[in-house]
């Protein structure tokens, strides 16, 4: 089937704008490159299939983050994921050793803390915005951020910054 | 020591270029395709039995016969008709039927079309010989009797294509009768005829007739209802005869086209008129008036039937027939008048003769002789009067027969028929007038003779008295 110019542009733009974000969320949650790649493709497929009219770019970005998080949660809950042996999960190697250490610490966080850490520190969302995306309350987000910081501090010591 | 940054660590996670490329390729290939939905599939699967059920039910209802037509010649069929007036089933009751045609040749045809197909096959395979007449039985069974009659009419309407070669009898039966026939593996049309035979011939069984053609069965029925056969009560014979006649008439009326119908009805009427007139002239002139009235009714039927068929030609024919009937009626009226007059003259002559006889008896031997002569003359006058009356009646009958003939011809040449009828009527009137005049003349002659006889008797009496007086002197 021949795609329209609009559809092609939409695909290119979406991948250019959101590929890094989506992949990060997927990887943080799933800690597995193969699973993360599957989830990554699923998220973009949903994005292209949705008929939702977005009010703004921010709205679009928040929607895609939400979809990515939900998709990852679904995978985590699935039987297939539960039976993946931890031995099969490849070790993460980053050129920067410090980054690797921090990432290990973040990935060890409980999922609910990973969400807020990513959205706050990487995407720069405020607590109220995170509450909207995760459909939670602002106070909850504050307390989750506080606990996440405490855990990171515990694991990384004093030598890290947000 | 370096400060570790969460943001920097998270930003170091990036997708491979290959993943991005594959994803873009995947999206381009997937977009535009309809998304596979398990829920839709489940819904469709759930609907499938319902759809199949409805389809099956529709098929079943469509193919369920609600009416049946039994068609028997020697090939014996039963056609099942569905509620949409289409043939959906064919039952064969003998091998002739099986070899004649297959079900698909009439499947989903209308009953009349199916009958056409069957008739064509019968004709093609020699079941309708040209040199002799074949009888076909068409029986119908519907839930409602009115539907049965309607369907029967439909079936027989196209059979006029073979008017010289087939006789059709048509009748309706009940559902219970059809089931009984079904249980005996015989068509209900044939079973009905066998049942009628069994009323007249107690020894007859279904087995005896199940392999026979309808022509044979109806021939046997004709024998059973004839005077030759004495094995059945006359009342039963008469009722069977009238039933057979009624089912024959019914089909003929329905099946013949207007011209054929007119001929078919007019010919027997004409023949009947001729026969009746001949017989009745020999016995009683009086009864002829009644027969004439009956003939008029027959002619009226012809006119009515003809009028019901075609528009313009029928109107002409009806007009001509009416004129001819009027002429015939006038001729008959004249004949009746002549007959009445002749009878009156005869009565007068008889009265005069009786009077003369009484007078002559009172006179002497000569007077008696004269009286006897007068009586003889009166008898001769009476015979002549009767002869004249018979002649007048014969002429009237001839005029009437001619009028009937003219009526039959009327469809083709109305004006000629009218003229001929008028001519015949005029002739009849003239003859009647002549007959009347002759009768009157005879009556006058008889009266004159009687008066002469009386005068002679008186003269004789006077002479006898004179002779007696002279003798006394």
PDB file of N, CA, C and O in Angstrom, chain A residues 64-121:
ATOM      1  N   UNK A  64       3.218   9.897  24.664  1.00  0.00           N
ATOM      2  CA  UNK A  64       4.093   8.798  24.220  1.00  0.00           C
ATOM      3  C   UNK A  64       4.879   8.212  25.398  1.00  0.00           C
ATOM      4  O   UNK A  64       5.124   6.995  25.463  1.00  0.00           O
ATOM      5  N   UNK A  65       5.236   9.071  26.361  1.00  0.00           N
ATOM      6  CA  UNK A  65       5.903   8.569  27.571  1.00  0.00           C
ATOM      7  C   UNK A  65       4.970   7.640  28.339  1.00  0.00           C
ATOM      8  O   UNK A  65       5.370   6.572  28.825  1.00  0.00           O
ATOM      9  N   UNK A  66       3.719   8.089  28.450  1.00  0.00           N
ATOM     10  CA  UNK A  66       2.724   7.296  29.187  1.00  0.00           C
ATOM     11  C   UNK A  66       2.526   5.927  28.524  1.00  0.00           C
ATOM     12  O   UNK A  66       2.504   4.891  29.192  1.00  0.00           O
ATOM     13  N   UNK A  67       2.438   5.947  27.194  1.00  0.00           N
ATOM     14  CA  UNK A  67       2.225   4.696  26.450  1.00  0.00           C
ATOM     15  C   UNK A  67       3.429   3.775  26.630  1.00  0.00           C
ATOM     16  O   UNK A  67       3.289   2.552  26.827  1.00  0.00           O
ATOM     17  N   UNK A  68       4.606   4.347  26.587  1.00  0.00           N
ATOM     18  CA  UNK A  68       5.829   3.531  26.747  1.00  0.00           C
ATOM     19  C   UNK A  68       5.863   2.875  28.119  1.00  0.00           C
ATOM     20  O   UNK A  68       6.173   1.675  28.244  1.00  0.00           O
ATOM     21  N   UNK A  69       5.551   3.679  29.157  1.00  0.00           N
ATOM     22  CA  UNK A  69       5.555   3.130  30.521  1.00  0.00           C
ATOM     23  C   UNK A  69       4.535   1.996  30.645  1.00  0.00           C
ATOM     24  O   UNK A  69       4.835   0.918  31.186  1.00  0.00           O
ATOM     25  N   UNK A  70       3.349   2.239  30.122  1.00  0.00           N
ATOM     26  CA  UNK A  70       2.290   1.209  30.225  1.00  0.00           C
ATOM     27  C   UNK A  70       2.659  -0.061  29.469  1.00  0.00           C
ATOM     28  O   UNK A  70       2.402  -1.173  29.927  1.00  0.00           O
ATOM     29  N   UNK A  71       3.251   0.139  28.306  1.00  0.00           N
ATOM     30  CA  UNK A  71       3.635  -1.036  27.518  1.00  0.00           C
ATOM     31  C   UNK A  71       4.675  -1.865  28.279  1.00  0.00           C
ATOM     32  O   UNK A  71       4.614  -3.094  28.305  1.00  0.00           O
ATOM     33  N   UNK A  72       5.632  -1.159  28.889  1.00  0.00           N
ATOM     34  CA  UNK A  72       6.668  -1.863  29.654  1.00  0.00           C
ATOM     35  C   UNK A  72       6.063  -2.591  30.846  1.00  0.00           C
ATOM     36  O   UNK A  72       6.449  -3.734  31.157  1.00  0.00           O
ATOM     37  N   UNK A  73       5.123  -1.957  31.511  1.00  0.00           N
ATOM     38  CA  UNK A  73       4.468  -2.613  32.649  1.00  0.00           C
ATOM     39  C   UNK A  73       3.743  -3.878  32.194  1.00  0.00           C
ATOM     40  O   UNK A  73       3.777  -4.906  32.886  1.00  0.00           O
ATOM     41  N   UNK A  74       3.099  -3.767  31.027  1.00  0.00           N
ATOM     42  CA  UNK A  74       2.401  -4.954  30.502  1.00  0.00           C
ATOM     43  C   UNK A  74       3.378  -6.098  30.246  1.00  0.00           C
ATOM     44  O   UNK A  74       3.098  -7.251  30.556  1.00  0.00           O
ATOM     45  N   UNK A  75       4.537  -5.740  29.685  1.00  0.00           N
ATOM     46  CA  UNK A  75       5.528  -6.788  29.377  1.00  0.00           C
ATOM     47  C   UNK A  75       6.060  -7.405  30.661  1.00  0.00           C
ATOM     48  O   UNK A  75       6.208  -8.628  30.764  1.00  0.00           O
ATOM     49  N   UNK A  76       6.305  -6.545  31.626  1.00  0.00           N
ATOM     50  CA  UNK A  76       6.831  -7.042  32.904  1.00  0.00           C
ATOM     51  C   UNK A  76       5.834  -8.004  33.546  1.00  0.00           C
ATOM     52  O   UNK A  76       6.208  -9.011  34.159  1.00  0.00           O
ATOM     53  N   UNK A  77       4.571  -7.691  33.378  1.00  0.00           N
ATOM     54  CA  UNK A  77       3.547  -8.545  33.984  1.00  0.00           C
ATOM     55  C   UNK A  77       3.339  -9.845  33.202  1.00  0.00           C
ATOM     56  O   UNK A  77       2.753 -10.795  33.694  1.00  0.00           O
ATOM     57  N   UNK A  78       3.793  -9.860  31.947  1.00  0.00           N
ATOM     58  CA  UNK A  78       3.501 -11.022  31.107  1.00  0.00           C
ATOM     59  C   UNK A  78       4.302 -12.235  31.541  1.00  0.00           C
ATOM     60  O   UNK A  78       5.375 -12.120  32.131  1.00  0.00           O
ATOM     61  N   UNK A  79       3.765 -13.402  31.259  1.00  0.00           N
ATOM     62  CA  UNK A  79       4.408 -14.651  31.641  1.00  0.00           C
ATOM     63  C   UNK A  79       5.763 -14.796  30.976  1.00  0.00           C
ATOM     64  O   UNK A  79       6.730 -15.235  31.569  1.00  0.00           O
ATOM     65  N   UNK A  80       5.784 -14.396  29.707  1.00  0.00           N
ATOM     66  CA  UNK A  80       7.005 -14.559  28.929  1.00  0.00           C
ATOM     67  C   UNK A  80       8.184 -13.873  29.630  1.00  0.00           C
ATOM     68  O   UNK A  80       9.264 -14.446  29.765  1.00  0.00           O
ATOM     69  N   UNK A  81       7.916 -12.649  30.108  1.00  0.00           N
ATOM     70  CA  UNK A  81       8.987 -11.894  30.739  1.00  0.00           C
ATOM     71  C   UNK A  81       9.413 -12.524  32.048  1.00  0.00           C
ATOM     72  O   UNK A  81      10.589 -12.550  32.392  1.00  0.00           O
ATOM     73  N   UNK A  82       8.396 -13.100  32.753  1.00  0.00           N
ATOM     74  CA  UNK A  82       8.713 -13.679  34.056  1.00  0.00           C
ATOM     75  C   UNK A  82       9.610 -14.898  33.933  1.00  0.00           C
ATOM     76  O   UNK A  82      10.350 -15.232  34.840  1.00  0.00           O
ATOM     77  N   UNK A  83       9.535 -15.569  32.809  1.00  0.00           N
ATOM     78  CA  UNK A  83      10.342 -16.781  32.648  1.00  0.00           C
ATOM     79  C   UNK A  83      11.684 -16.535  31.978  1.00  0.00           C
ATOM     80  O   UNK A  83      12.398 -17.472  31.686  1.00  0.00           O
ATOM     81  N   UNK A  84      11.981 -15.276  31.707  1.00  0.00           N
ATOM     82  CA  UNK A  84      13.305 -14.985  31.136  1.00  0.00           C
ATOM     83  C   UNK A  84      14.346 -15.141  32.247  1.00  0.00           C
ATOM     84  O   UNK A  84      14.242 -14.525  33.300  1.00  0.00           O
ATOM     85  N   UNK A  85      15.308 -15.997  31.986  1.00  0.00           N
ATOM     86  CA  UNK A  85      16.335 -16.233  33.011  1.00  0.00           C
ATOM     87  C   UNK A  85      17.260 -15.012  33.126  1.00  0.00           C
ATOM     88  O   UNK A  85      17.587 -14.372  32.122  1.00  0.00           O
ATOM     89  N   UNK A  86      17.583 -14.694  34.303  1.00  0.00           N
ATOM     90  CA  UNK A  86      18.458 -13.541  34.526  1.00  0.00           C
ATOM     91  C   UNK A  86      19.829 -13.748  33.899  1.00  0.00           C
ATOM     92  O   UNK A  86      20.526 -12.808  33.566  1.00  0.00           O
ATOM     93  N   UNK A  87      20.178 -15.031  33.714  1.00  0.00           N
ATOM     94  CA  UNK A  87      21.473 -15.325  33.091  1.00  0.00           C
ATOM     95  C   UNK A  87      21.520 -14.875  31.633  1.00  0.00           C
ATOM     96  O   UNK A  87      22.582 -14.634  31.078  1.00  0.00           O
ATOM     97  N   UNK A  88      20.307 -14.817  31.041  1.00  0.00           N
ATOM     98  CA  UNK A  88      20.258 -14.444  29.629  1.00  0.00           C
ATOM     99  C   UNK A  88      20.318 -12.934  29.416  1.00  0.00           C
ATOM    100  O   UNK A  88      20.397 -12.470  28.287  1.00  0.00           O
ATOM    101  N   UNK A  89      20.182 -12.220  30.516  1.00  0.00           N
ATOM    102  CA  UNK A  89      20.217 -10.776  30.365  1.00  0.00           C
ATOM    103  C   UNK A  89      21.665 -10.325  30.209  1.00  0.00           C
ATOM    104  O   UNK A  89      22.496 -10.570  31.074  1.00  0.00           O
ATOM    105  N   UNK A  90      22.004  -9.704  29.069  1.00  0.00           N
ATOM    106  CA  UNK A  90      23.403  -9.306  28.871  1.00  0.00           C
ATOM    107  C   UNK A  90      23.793  -8.159  29.812  1.00  0.00           C
ATOM    108  O   UNK A  90      22.950  -7.360  30.201  1.00  0.00           O
ATOM    109  N   UNK A  91      25.018  -8.159  30.132  1.00  0.00           N
ATOM    110  CA  UNK A  91      25.526  -7.086  31.006  1.00  0.00           C
ATOM    111  C   UNK A  91      25.575  -5.790  30.243  1.00  0.00           C
ATOM    112  O   UNK A  91      25.793  -5.764  29.027  1.00  0.00           O
ATOM    113  N   UNK A  92      25.312  -4.676  30.937  1.00  0.00           N
ATOM    114  CA  UNK A  92      25.328  -3.366  30.303  1.00  0.00           C
ATOM    115  C   UNK A  92      26.736  -2.803  30.347  1.00  0.00           C
ATOM    116  O   UNK A  92      27.374  -2.812  31.386  1.00  0.00           O
ATOM    117  N   UNK A  93      27.199  -2.388  29.198  1.00  0.00           N
ATOM    118  CA  UNK A  93      28.545  -1.825  29.141  1.00  0.00           C
ATOM    119  C   UNK A  93      28.480  -0.435  28.584  1.00  0.00           C
ATOM    120  O   UNK A  93      27.938  -0.224  27.506  1.00  0.00           O
ATOM    121  N   UNK A  94      28.965   0.489  29.308  1.00  0.00           N
ATOM    122  CA  UNK A  94      29.028   1.871  28.847  1.00  0.00           C
ATOM    123  C   UNK A  94      30.470   2.315  28.880  1.00  0.00           C
ATOM    124  O   UNK A  94      31.259   1.857  29.716  1.00  0.00           O
ATOM    125  N   UNK A  95      30.786   3.173  27.952  1.00  0.00           N
ATOM    126  CA  UNK A  95      32.176   3.651  27.873  1.00  0.00           C
ATOM    127  C   UNK A  95      32.580   4.359  29.156  1.00  0.00           C
ATOM    128  O   UNK A  95      33.658   4.190  29.692  1.00  0.00           O
ATOM    129  N   UNK A  96      31.575   5.162  29.622  1.00  0.00           N
ATOM    130  CA  UNK A  96      31.841   5.910  30.847  1.00  0.00           C
ATOM    131  C   UNK A  96      31.487   5.043  32.051  1.00  0.00           C
ATOM    132  O   UNK A  96      30.339   4.644  32.226  1.00  0.00           O
ATOM    133  N   UNK A  97      32.491   4.776  32.842  1.00  0.00           N
ATOM    134  CA  UNK A  97      32.292   3.869  33.979  1.00  0.00           C
ATOM    135  C   UNK A  97      31.344   4.452  35.021  1.00  0.00           C
ATOM    136  O   UNK A  97      30.542   3.740  35.637  1.00  0.00           O
ATOM    137  N   UNK A  98      31.443   5.767  35.142  1.00  0.00           N
ATOM    138  CA  UNK A  98      30.578   6.429  36.131  1.00  0.00           C
ATOM    139  C   UNK A  98      29.106   6.309  35.715  1.00  0.00           C
ATOM    140  O   UNK A  98      28.240   6.050  36.549  1.00  0.00           O
ATOM    141  N   UNK A  99      28.892   6.543  34.406  1.00  0.00           N
ATOM    142  CA  UNK A  99      27.515   6.411  33.919  1.00  0.00           C
ATOM    143  C   UNK A  99      26.990   5.008  34.173  1.00  0.00           C
ATOM    144  O   UNK A  99      25.844   4.833  34.576  1.00  0.00           O
ATOM    145  N   UNK A 100      27.850   4.052  33.922  1.00  0.00           N
ATOM    146  CA  UNK A 100      27.463   2.665  34.115  1.00  0.00           C
ATOM    147  C   UNK A 100      27.073   2.404  35.567  1.00  0.00           C
ATOM    148  O   UNK A 100      26.064   1.743  35.859  1.00  0.00           O
ATOM    149  N   UNK A 101      27.819   2.968  36.495  1.00  0.00           N
ATOM    150  CA  UNK A 101      27.536   2.783  37.919  1.00  0.00           C
ATOM    151  C   UNK A 101      26.186   3.393  38.285  1.00  0.00           C
ATOM    152  O   UNK A 101      25.374   2.788  38.994  1.00  0.00           O
ATOM    153  N   UNK A 102      26.004   4.629  37.790  1.00  0.00           N
ATOM    154  CA  UNK A 102      24.736   5.327  38.112  1.00  0.00           C
ATOM    155  C   UNK A 102      23.547   4.561  37.526  1.00  0.00           C
ATOM    156  O   UNK A 102      22.523   4.373  38.182  1.00  0.00           O
ATOM    157  N   UNK A 103      23.755   4.123  36.278  1.00  0.00           N
ATOM    158  CA  UNK A 103      22.645   3.411  35.642  1.00  0.00           C
ATOM    159  C   UNK A 103      22.296   2.136  36.383  1.00  0.00           C
ATOM    160  O   UNK A 103      21.127   1.806  36.581  1.00  0.00           O
ATOM    161  N   UNK A 104      23.328   1.429  36.802  1.00  0.00           N
ATOM    162  CA  UNK A 104      23.077   0.210  37.578  1.00  0.00           C
ATOM    163  C   UNK A 104      22.252   0.523  38.811  1.00  0.00           C
ATOM    164  O   UNK A 104      21.296  -0.202  39.149  1.00  0.00           O
ATOM    165  N   UNK A 105      22.621   1.633  39.447  1.00  0.00           N
ATOM    166  CA  UNK A 105      21.890   2.031  40.661  1.00  0.00           C
ATOM    167  C   UNK A 105      20.447   2.383  40.325  1.00  0.00           C
ATOM    168  O   UNK A 105      19.510   1.994  41.052  1.00  0.00           O
ATOM    169  N   UNK A 106      20.257   3.106  39.218  1.00  0.00           N
ATOM    170  CA  UNK A 106      18.883   3.498  38.843  1.00  0.00           C
ATOM    171  C   UNK A 106      18.053   2.263  38.482  1.00  0.00           C
ATOM    172  O   UNK A 106      16.902   2.132  38.897  1.00  0.00           O
ATOM    173  N   UNK A 107      18.695   1.359  37.720  1.00  0.00           N
ATOM    174  CA  UNK A 107      17.945   0.188  37.277  1.00  0.00           C
ATOM    175  C   UNK A 107      17.563  -0.734  38.433  1.00  0.00           C
ATOM    176  O   UNK A 107      16.635  -1.531  38.333  1.00  0.00           O
ATOM    177  N   UNK A 108      18.301  -0.601  39.508  1.00  0.00           N
ATOM    178  CA  UNK A 108      17.985  -1.417  40.681  1.00  0.00           C
ATOM    179  C   UNK A 108      16.807  -0.855  41.468  1.00  0.00           C
ATOM    180  O   UNK A 108      16.255  -1.519  42.338  1.00  0.00           O
ATOM    181  N   UNK A 109      16.437   0.385  41.141  1.00  0.00           N
ATOM    182  CA  UNK A 109      15.323   1.011  41.874  1.00  0.00           C
ATOM    183  C   UNK A 109      14.011   0.292  41.555  1.00  0.00           C
ATOM    184  O   UNK A 109      13.861  -0.253  40.456  1.00  0.00           O
ATOM    185  N   UNK A 110      13.072   0.324  42.483  1.00  0.00           N
ATOM    186  CA  UNK A 110      11.725  -0.205  42.173  1.00  0.00           C
ATOM    187  C   UNK A 110      11.116   0.583  40.993  1.00  0.00           C
ATOM    188  O   UNK A 110      11.435   1.771  40.828  1.00  0.00           O
ATOM    189  N   UNK A 111      10.263  -0.034  40.210  1.00  0.00           N
ATOM    190  CA  UNK A 111       9.722   0.615  39.009  1.00  0.00           C
ATOM    191  C   UNK A 111       9.098   1.982  39.273  1.00  0.00           C
ATOM    192  O   UNK A 111       9.280   2.901  38.480  1.00  0.00           O
ATOM    193  N   UNK A 112       8.329   2.082  40.369  1.00  0.00           N
ATOM    194  CA  UNK A 112       7.643   3.362  40.587  1.00  0.00           C
ATOM    195  C   UNK A 112       8.634   4.505  40.821  1.00  0.00           C
ATOM    196  O   UNK A 112       8.368   5.662  40.463  1.00  0.00           O
ATOM    197  N   UNK A 113       9.830   4.175  41.357  1.00  0.00           N
ATOM    198  CA  UNK A 113      10.834   5.220  41.570  1.00  0.00           C
ATOM    199  C   UNK A 113      11.563   5.530  40.267  1.00  0.00           C
ATOM    200  O   UNK A 113      11.984   6.654  40.021  1.00  0.00           O
ATOM    201  N   UNK A 114      11.733   4.478  39.442  1.00  0.00           N
ATOM    202  CA  UNK A 114      12.427   4.704  38.163  1.00  0.00           C
ATOM    203  C   UNK A 114      11.659   5.702  37.313  1.00  0.00           C
ATOM    204  O   UNK A 114      12.238   6.568  36.650  1.00  0.00           O
ATOM    205  N   UNK A 115      10.305   5.577  37.325  1.00  0.00           N
ATOM    206  CA  UNK A 115       9.470   6.489  36.520  1.00  0.00           C
ATOM    207  C   UNK A 115       9.741   7.930  36.902  1.00  0.00           C
ATOM    208  O   UNK A 115      10.043   8.779  36.050  1.00  0.00           O
ATOM    209  N   UNK A 116       9.627   8.179  38.170  1.00  0.00           N
ATOM    210  CA  UNK A 116       9.755   9.590  38.599  1.00  0.00           C
ATOM    211  C   UNK A 116      11.172  10.105  38.401  1.00  0.00           C
ATOM    212  O   UNK A 116      11.371  11.264  38.010  1.00  0.00           O
ATOM    213  N   UNK A 117      12.185   9.258  38.651  1.00  0.00           N
ATOM    214  CA  UNK A 117      13.575   9.676  38.460  1.00  0.00           C
ATOM    215  C   UNK A 117      13.808  10.060  36.993  1.00  0.00           C
ATOM    216  O   UNK A 117      14.362  11.117  36.681  1.00  0.00           O
ATOM    217  N   UNK A 118      13.346   9.192  36.100  1.00  0.00           N
ATOM    218  CA  UNK A 118      13.552   9.472  34.677  1.00  0.00           C
ATOM    219  C   UNK A 118      12.827  10.748  34.271  1.00  0.00           C
ATOM    220  O   UNK A 118      13.416  11.641  33.645  1.00  0.00           O
ATOM    221  N   UNK A 119      11.546  10.810  34.618  1.00  0.00           N
ATOM    222  CA  UNK A 119      10.746  11.949  34.158  1.00  0.00           C
ATOM    223  C   UNK A 119      11.235  13.266  34.774  1.00  0.00           C
ATOM    224  O   UNK A 119      11.222  14.311  34.121  1.00  0.00           O
ATOM    225  N   UNK A 120      11.715  13.164  35.957  1.00  0.00           N
ATOM    226  CA  UNK A 120      12.165  14.402  36.605  1.00  0.00           C
ATOM    227  C   UNK A 120      13.576  14.803  36.172  1.00  0.00           C
ATOM    228  O   UNK A 120      13.798  15.920  35.710  1.00  0.00           O
ATOM    229  N   UNK A 121      14.485  13.834  36.246  1.00  0.00           N
ATOM    230  CA  UNK A 121      15.875  14.198  36.002  1.00  0.00           C
ATOM    231  C   UNK A 121      16.234  14.236  34.529  1.00  0.00           C
ATOM    232  O   UNK A 121      17.071  15.014  34.108  1.00  0.00           O
TER     233      UNK A 121
END
